[in-house]
Coordinates of C-alpha atoms and ligand atoms in Angstrom, one line a residue:
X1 CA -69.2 -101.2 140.1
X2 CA -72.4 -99.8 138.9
X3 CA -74.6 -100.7 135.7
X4 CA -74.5 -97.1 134.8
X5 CA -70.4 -97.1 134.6
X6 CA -69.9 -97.6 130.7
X7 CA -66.0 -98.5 131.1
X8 CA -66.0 -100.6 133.3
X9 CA -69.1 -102.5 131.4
X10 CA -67.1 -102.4 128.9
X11 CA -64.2 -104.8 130.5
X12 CA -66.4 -106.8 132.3
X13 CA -68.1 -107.8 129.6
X14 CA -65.1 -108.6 127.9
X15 CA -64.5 -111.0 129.8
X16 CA -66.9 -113.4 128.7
X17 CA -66.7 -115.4 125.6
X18 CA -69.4 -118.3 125.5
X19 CA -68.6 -121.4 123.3
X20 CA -71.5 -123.3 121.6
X21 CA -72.3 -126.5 121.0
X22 CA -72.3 -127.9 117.5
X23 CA -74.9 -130.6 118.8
X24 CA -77.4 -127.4 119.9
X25 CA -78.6 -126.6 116.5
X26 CA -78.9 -130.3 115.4
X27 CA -82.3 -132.2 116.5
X28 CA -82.3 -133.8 119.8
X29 CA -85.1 -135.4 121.6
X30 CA -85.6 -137.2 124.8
X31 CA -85.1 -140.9 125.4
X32 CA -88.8 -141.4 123.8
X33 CA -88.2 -139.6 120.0
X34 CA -87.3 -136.2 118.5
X35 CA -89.7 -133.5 117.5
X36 CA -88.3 -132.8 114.1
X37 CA -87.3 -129.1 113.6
X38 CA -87.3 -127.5 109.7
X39 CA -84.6 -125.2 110.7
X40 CA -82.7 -127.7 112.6
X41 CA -79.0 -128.0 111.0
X42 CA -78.2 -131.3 109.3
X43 CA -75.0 -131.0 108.0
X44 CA -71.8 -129.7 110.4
X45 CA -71.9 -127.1 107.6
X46 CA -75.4 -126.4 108.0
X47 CA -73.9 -125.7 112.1
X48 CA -71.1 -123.7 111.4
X49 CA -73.5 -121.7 109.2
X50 CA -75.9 -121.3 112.2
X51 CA -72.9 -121.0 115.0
X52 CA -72.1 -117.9 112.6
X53 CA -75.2 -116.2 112.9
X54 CA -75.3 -116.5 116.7
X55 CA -72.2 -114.9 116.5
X56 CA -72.9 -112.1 114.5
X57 CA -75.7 -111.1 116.2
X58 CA -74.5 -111.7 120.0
X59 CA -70.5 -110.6 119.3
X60 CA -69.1 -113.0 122.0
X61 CA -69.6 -116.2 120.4
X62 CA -66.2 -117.2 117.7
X63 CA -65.8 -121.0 119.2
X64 CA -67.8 -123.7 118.4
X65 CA -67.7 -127.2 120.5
X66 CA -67.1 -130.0 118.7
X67 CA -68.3 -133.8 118.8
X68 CA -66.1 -136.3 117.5
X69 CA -68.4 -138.5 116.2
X70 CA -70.8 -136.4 114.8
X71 CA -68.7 -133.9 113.7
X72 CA -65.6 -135.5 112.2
X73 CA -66.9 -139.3 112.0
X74 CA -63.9 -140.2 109.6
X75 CA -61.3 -138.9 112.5
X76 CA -58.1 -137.3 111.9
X77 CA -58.5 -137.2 108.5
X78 CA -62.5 -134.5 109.1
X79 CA -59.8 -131.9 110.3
X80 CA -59.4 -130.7 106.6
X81 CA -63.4 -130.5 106.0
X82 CA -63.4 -128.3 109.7
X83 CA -60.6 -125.8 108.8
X84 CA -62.0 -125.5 105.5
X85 CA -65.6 -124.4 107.4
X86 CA -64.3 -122.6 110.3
X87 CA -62.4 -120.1 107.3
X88 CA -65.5 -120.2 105.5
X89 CA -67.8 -119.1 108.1
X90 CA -65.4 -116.7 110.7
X91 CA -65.8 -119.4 113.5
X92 CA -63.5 -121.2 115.4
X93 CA -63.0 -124.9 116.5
X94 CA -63.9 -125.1 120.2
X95 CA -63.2 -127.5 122.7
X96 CA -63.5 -131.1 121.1
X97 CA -65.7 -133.7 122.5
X98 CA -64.9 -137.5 122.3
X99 CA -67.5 -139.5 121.9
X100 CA -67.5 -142.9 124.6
X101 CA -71.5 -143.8 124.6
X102 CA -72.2 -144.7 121.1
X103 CA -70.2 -147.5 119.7
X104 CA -72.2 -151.0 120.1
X105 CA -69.7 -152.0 121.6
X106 CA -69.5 -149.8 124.7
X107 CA -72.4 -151.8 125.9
X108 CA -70.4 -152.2 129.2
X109 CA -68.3 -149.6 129.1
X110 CA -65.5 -147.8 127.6
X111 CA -62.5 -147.0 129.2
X112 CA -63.7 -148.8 131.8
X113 CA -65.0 -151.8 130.3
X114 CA -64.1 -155.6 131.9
X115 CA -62.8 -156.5 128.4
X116 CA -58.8 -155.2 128.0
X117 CA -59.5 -154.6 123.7
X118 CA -62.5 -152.5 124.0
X119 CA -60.6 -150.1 126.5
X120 CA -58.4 -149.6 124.1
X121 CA -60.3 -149.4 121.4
X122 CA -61.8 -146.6 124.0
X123 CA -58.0 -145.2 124.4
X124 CA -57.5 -145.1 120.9
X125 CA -60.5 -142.6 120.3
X126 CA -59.6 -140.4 123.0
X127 CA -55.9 -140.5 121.5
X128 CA -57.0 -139.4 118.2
X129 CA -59.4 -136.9 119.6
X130 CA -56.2 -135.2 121.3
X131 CA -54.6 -135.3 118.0
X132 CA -57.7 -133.7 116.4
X133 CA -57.5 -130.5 118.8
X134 CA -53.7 -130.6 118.0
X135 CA -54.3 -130.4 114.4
X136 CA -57.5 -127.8 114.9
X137 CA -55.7 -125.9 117.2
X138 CA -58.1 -126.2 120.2
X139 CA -57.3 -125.8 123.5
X140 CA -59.8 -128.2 125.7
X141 CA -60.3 -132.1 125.2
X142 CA -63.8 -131.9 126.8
X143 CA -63.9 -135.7 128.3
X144 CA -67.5 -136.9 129.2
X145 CA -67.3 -140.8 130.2
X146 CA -70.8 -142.2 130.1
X147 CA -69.4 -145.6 131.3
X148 CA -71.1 -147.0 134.5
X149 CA -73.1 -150.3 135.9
X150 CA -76.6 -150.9 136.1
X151 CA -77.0 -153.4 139.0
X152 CA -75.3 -154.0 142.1
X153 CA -72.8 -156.8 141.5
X154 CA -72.5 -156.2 138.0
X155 CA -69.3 -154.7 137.6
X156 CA -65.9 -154.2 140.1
X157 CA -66.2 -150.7 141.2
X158 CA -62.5 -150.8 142.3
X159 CA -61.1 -152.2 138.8
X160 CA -63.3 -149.3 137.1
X161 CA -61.2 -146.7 139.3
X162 CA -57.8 -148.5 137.8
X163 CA -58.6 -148.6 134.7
X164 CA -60.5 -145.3 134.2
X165 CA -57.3 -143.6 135.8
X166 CA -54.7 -145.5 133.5
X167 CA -56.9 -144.6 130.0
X168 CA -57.2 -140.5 131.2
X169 CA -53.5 -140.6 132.0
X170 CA -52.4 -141.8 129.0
X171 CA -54.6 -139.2 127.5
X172 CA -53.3 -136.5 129.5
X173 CA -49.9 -137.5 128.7
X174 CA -50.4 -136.8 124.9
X175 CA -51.6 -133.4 124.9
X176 CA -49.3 -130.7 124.1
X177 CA -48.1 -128.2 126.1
X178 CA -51.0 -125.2 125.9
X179 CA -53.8 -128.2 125.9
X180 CA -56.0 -129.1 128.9
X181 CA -58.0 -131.7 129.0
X182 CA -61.5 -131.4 131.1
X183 CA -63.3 -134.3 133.3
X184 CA -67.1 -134.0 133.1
X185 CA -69.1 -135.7 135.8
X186 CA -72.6 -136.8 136.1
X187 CA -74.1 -138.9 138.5
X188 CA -76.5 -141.1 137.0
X189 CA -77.6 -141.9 133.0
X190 CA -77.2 -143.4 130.8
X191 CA -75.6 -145.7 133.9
X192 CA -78.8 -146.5 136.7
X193 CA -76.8 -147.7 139.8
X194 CA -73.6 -145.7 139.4
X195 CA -71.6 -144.0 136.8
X196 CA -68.2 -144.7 137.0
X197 CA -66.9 -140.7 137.3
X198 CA -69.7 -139.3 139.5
X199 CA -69.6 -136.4 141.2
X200 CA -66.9 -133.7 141.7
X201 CA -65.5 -135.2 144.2
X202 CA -64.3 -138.0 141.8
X203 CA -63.4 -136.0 138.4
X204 CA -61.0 -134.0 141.0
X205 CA -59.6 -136.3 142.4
X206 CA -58.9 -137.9 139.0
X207 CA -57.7 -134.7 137.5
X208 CA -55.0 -134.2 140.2
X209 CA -53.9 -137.6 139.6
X210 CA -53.2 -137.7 136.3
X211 CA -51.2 -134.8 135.7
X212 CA -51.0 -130.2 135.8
X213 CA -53.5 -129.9 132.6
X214 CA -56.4 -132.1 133.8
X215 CA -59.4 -130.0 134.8
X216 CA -63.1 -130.6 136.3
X217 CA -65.9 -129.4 134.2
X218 CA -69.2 -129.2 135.6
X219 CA -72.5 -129.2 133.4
X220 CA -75.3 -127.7 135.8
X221 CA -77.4 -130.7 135.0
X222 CA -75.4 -133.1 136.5
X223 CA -76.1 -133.0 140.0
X224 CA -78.5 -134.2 142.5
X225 CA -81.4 -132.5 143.7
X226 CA -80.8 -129.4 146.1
X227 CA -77.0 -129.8 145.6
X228 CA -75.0 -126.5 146.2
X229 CA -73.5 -125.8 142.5
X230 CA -72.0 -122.6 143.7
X231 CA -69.8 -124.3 146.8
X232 CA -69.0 -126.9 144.4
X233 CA -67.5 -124.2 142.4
X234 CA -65.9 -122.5 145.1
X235 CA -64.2 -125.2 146.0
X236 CA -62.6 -126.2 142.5
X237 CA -61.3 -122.7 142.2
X238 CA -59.9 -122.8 145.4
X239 CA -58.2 -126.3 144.3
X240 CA -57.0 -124.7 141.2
X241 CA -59.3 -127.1 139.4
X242 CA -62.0 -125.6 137.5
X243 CA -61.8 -126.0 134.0
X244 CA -65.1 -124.7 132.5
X245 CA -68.8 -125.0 132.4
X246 CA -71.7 -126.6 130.8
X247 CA -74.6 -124.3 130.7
X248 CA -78.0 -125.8 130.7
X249 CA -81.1 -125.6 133.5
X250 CA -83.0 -128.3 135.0
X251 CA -86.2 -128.9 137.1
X252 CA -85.6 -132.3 138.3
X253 CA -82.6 -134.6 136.9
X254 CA -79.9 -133.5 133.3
X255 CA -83.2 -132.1 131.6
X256 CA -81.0 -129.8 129.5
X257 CA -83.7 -126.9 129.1
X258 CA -81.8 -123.3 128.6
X259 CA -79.6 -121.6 130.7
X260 CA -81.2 -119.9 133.2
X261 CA -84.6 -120.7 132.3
X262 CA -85.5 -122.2 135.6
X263 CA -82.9 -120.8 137.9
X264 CA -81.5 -117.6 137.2
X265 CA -80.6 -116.7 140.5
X266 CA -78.2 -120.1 140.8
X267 CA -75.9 -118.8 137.6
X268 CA -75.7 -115.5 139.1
X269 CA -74.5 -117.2 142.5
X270 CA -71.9 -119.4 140.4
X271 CA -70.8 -116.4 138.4
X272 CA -70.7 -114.8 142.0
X273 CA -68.2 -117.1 143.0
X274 CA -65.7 -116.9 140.2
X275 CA -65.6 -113.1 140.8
X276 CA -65.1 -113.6 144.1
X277 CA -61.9 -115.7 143.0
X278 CA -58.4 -113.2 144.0
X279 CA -56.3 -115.0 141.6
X280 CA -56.9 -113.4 137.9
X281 CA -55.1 -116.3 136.3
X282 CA -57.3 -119.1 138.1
X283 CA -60.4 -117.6 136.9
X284 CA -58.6 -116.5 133.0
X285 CA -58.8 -119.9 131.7
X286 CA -62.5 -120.9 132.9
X287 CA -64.6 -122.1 129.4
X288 CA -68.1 -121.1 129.8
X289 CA -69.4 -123.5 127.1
X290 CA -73.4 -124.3 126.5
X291 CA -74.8 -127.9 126.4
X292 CA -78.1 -127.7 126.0
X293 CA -80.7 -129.6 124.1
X294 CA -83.7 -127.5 123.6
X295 CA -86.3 -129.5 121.6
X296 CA -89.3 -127.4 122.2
X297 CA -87.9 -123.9 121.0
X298 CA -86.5 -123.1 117.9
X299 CA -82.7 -124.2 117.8
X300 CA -81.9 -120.5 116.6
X301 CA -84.1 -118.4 119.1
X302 CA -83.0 -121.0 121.9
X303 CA -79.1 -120.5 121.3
X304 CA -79.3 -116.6 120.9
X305 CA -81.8 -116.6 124.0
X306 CA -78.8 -118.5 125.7
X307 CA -76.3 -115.9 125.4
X308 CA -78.1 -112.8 126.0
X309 CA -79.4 -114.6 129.5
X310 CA -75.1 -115.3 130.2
X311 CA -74.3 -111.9 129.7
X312 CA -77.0 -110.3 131.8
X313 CA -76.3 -113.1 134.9
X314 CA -72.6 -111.9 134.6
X315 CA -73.0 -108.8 134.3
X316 CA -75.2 -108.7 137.0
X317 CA -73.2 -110.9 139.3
X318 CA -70.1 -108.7 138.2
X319 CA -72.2 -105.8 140.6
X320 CA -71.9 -107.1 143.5
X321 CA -70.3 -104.7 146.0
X322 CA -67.6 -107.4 146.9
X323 CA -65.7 -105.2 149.5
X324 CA -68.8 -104.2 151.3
X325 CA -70.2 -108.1 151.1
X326 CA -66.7 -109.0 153.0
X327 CA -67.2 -106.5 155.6
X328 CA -70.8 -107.4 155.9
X329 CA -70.1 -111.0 156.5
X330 CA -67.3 -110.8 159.1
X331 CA -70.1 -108.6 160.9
X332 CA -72.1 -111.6 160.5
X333 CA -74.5 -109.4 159.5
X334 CA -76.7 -111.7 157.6
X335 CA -79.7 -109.9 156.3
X336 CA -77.9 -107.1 154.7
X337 CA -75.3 -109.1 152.9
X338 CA -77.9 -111.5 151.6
X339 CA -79.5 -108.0 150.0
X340 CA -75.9 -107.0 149.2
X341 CA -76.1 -109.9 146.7
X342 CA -79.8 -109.3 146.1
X343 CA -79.5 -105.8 145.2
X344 CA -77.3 -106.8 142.7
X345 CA -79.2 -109.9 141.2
X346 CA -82.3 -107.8 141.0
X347 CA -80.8 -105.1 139.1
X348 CA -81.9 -104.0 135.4
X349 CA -78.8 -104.1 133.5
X350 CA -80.5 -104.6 129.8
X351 CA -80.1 -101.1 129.5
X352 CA -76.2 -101.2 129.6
X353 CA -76.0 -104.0 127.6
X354 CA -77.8 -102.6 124.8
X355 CA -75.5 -99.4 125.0
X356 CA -72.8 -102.2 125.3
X357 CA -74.3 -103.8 121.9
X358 CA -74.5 -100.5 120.4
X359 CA -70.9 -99.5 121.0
X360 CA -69.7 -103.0 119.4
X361 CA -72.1 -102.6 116.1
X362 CA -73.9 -105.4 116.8
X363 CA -77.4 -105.7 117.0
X364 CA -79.1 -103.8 120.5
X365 CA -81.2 -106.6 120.9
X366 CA -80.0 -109.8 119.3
X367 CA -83.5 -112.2 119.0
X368 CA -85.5 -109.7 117.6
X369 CA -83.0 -109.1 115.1
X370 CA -82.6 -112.7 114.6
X371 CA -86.6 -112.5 113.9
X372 CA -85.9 -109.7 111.7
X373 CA -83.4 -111.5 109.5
X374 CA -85.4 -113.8 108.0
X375 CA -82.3 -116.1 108.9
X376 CA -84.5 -118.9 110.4
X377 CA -87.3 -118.7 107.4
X378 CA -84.4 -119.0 105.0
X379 CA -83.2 -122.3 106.6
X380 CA -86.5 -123.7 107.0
X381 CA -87.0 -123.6 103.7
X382 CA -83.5 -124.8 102.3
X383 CA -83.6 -127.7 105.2
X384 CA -87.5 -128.8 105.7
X385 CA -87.1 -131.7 103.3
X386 CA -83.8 -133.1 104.9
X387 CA -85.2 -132.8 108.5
X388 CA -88.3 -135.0 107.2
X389 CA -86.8 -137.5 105.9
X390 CA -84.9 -137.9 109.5
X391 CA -85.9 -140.6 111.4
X392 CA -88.1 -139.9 114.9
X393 CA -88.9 -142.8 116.3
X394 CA -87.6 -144.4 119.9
X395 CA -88.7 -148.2 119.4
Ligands
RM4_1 C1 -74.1 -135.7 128.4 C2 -73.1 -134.7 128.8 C3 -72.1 -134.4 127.7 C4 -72.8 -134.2 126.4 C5 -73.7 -135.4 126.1 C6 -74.4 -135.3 124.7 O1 -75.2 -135.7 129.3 O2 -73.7 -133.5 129.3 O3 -71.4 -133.3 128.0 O4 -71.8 -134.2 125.4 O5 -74.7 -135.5 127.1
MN2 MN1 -72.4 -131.8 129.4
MN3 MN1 -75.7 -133.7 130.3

């Protein structure tokens, strides 16, 4: 394909729909405080407002992600306030996120804690977050379990494997027929000596075991240093496995800067990968979802940012001349298919998505619109007095 070929930009691009993350336009910090934000949303009003805007300036934004906890603390009985928003405001309920790593009493785990009434306690939330997607009519349960040990001998690794499997069964069992449910790993934190669903290796394997509609979810963050993302990747699609994505770039551990901010080159070669996939259907149902927790830029700029560097690494990786790639690499011919995939990674294709942008009435380029609006201004003002009163301390 070439940039210049406007109908076939047109259905690639298509292709890509990008779900939000509720928590992205809320403050976040690091471990050691927050740097307030007057813009930053408040209210999971105040962040279907801003998922919205993000959407009416990008066009390929409607689903926001959801967090249990923050988003429908009362439970089951939130769903009303959420439908009531998502009409309001044009945007639909993404995937929804239990929450396993707040409760006081998760001090030693969740699911997989030593004590048999806090795993269910654990059991019940995930059970009720099922039913919440049931009654919001999301597709994903998006499962990140923050449960691990902190010194050796602390904890049984073996029981944690039992009784991590049982709880995610049990879950799996409840979802209806056109759900999924997704396992996020992550190596280490909030867990120092292990967490108890590690690597890919492990959310796989658990996945398989516990029934069809159990997929991996990898967040870019959550991998060791040097780690091949894109083989990963390969090798869940080729295992039927790969549920979706969490978007965010790192320079050393889950530092959650933007997508693409440090690494462009390793989203293209993901993205790569899942057109290289024969099987339409495998690659269909992949959520490309954003976690990211940018504290330094603006929550608005950051999120908009964020999608316009998605569509340009996909569009880009969607140029790849794969036929010529496969002949170049039984030729072993290294050199020229590494600039087969070069060629295509260093090509300009802003130009077709603003022609893209201009076809779809949406704004040619999105944050300089976004500046334009005076939507950020506007929400400074309304929010600046809530945001201060917030509190910003670590100790
Ligand atoms: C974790 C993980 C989860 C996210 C939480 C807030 O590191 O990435 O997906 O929901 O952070
Ligand atoms: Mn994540
Ligand atoms: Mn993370």
């Amino acid at each position: 394909m070439r940039a210049e070929d406007p109908s076939r930009v047109v259905n690639v691009l298509e292709g890509l729909r990008i779900e939000i993350p509720s928590w992205g336009f809320a403050n976040t910090g690091t471990r050691f405080g927050k740097f307030l934000q007057a813009a930053a949303a408040t209210t999971t009003e105040e962040k279907f407002a801003d998922a919205a805007e993000v959407n009416a300036l990008t066009g390929i934004t409607p689903l926001l992600a959801l967090h249990v906890q923050w988003d429908l603390p009362s439970g089951v009985s939130d769903v009303a306030n959420i439908k009531r928003l998502s009409d309001k405001y044009g945007v639909q309920p993404g995937s929804i996120n239990p929450n396993l790593f707040q409760d006081q009493e998760y001090k030693f785990g969740s699911i997989c804690n030593p004590e048999a009434r806090i795993r269910r306690k654990a059991v019940d939330h995930l059970l009720e977050s099922v039913e919440i997607a049931k009654a919001l009519g999301s597709r994903d349960v998006s499962l990140w379990i923050a449960d691990g040990s902190n010194y050796p001998g602390g904890q049984s690794v073996r029981k944690r494997i039992v009784w991590l499997q049982e709880a995610l069964k049990v879950t799996h069992d409840s979802l209806d027929a056109r759900q999924r449910m997704l396992v996020e790993y992550k190596p280490f934190e909030p867990a120092f000596y292990y967490t108890d669903v590690a690597d890919w290796g492990m959310a796989a394997r658990l996945a398989s075991a516990v029934g069809p509609q159990a997929f991996v979810l990898v967040d870019t963050g959550h991998h060791y240093q040097a780690q091949n993302i894109e083989q990963i990747v390969a090798w869940l699609l080729h295992l039927g496995l790969l549920g979706g994505f969490h978007f965010n770039d790192r320079r050393y551990a889950d530092d959650d800067l933007t997508m693409g901010s440090i690494d462009p080159y390793q989203v293209f070669r993901i993205f790569h990968e899942i057109f290289s996939e024969p099987d339409p259907d495998v690659s269909a149902g992949i959520a490309y979802m954003i976690d990211q927790s940018h504290n330094i830029k603006g929550k608005m700029e950051a999120m908009v940012q964020t999608v316009m560097t998605a569509q340009e690494l996909y569009l880009k990786a969607a140029l790849v001349d794969r036929d010529r790639l496969a002949d170049l690499q039984l030729a072993a011919k290294t050199v020229e298919a590494e600039e087969c995939l070069r060629s295509a990674f260093w090509t300009d294709v802003r130009p077709a998505l603003r022609e893209w942008r201009r076809s779809q009435g949406i704004p040619e380029d999105p944050l300089q619109a976004l500046r334009e609006s005076g939507y950020v201004e506007r929400i400074e003002k309304e929010r600046k007095e809530r945001n201060a009163m917030l509190s910003m301390s670590y100790a």
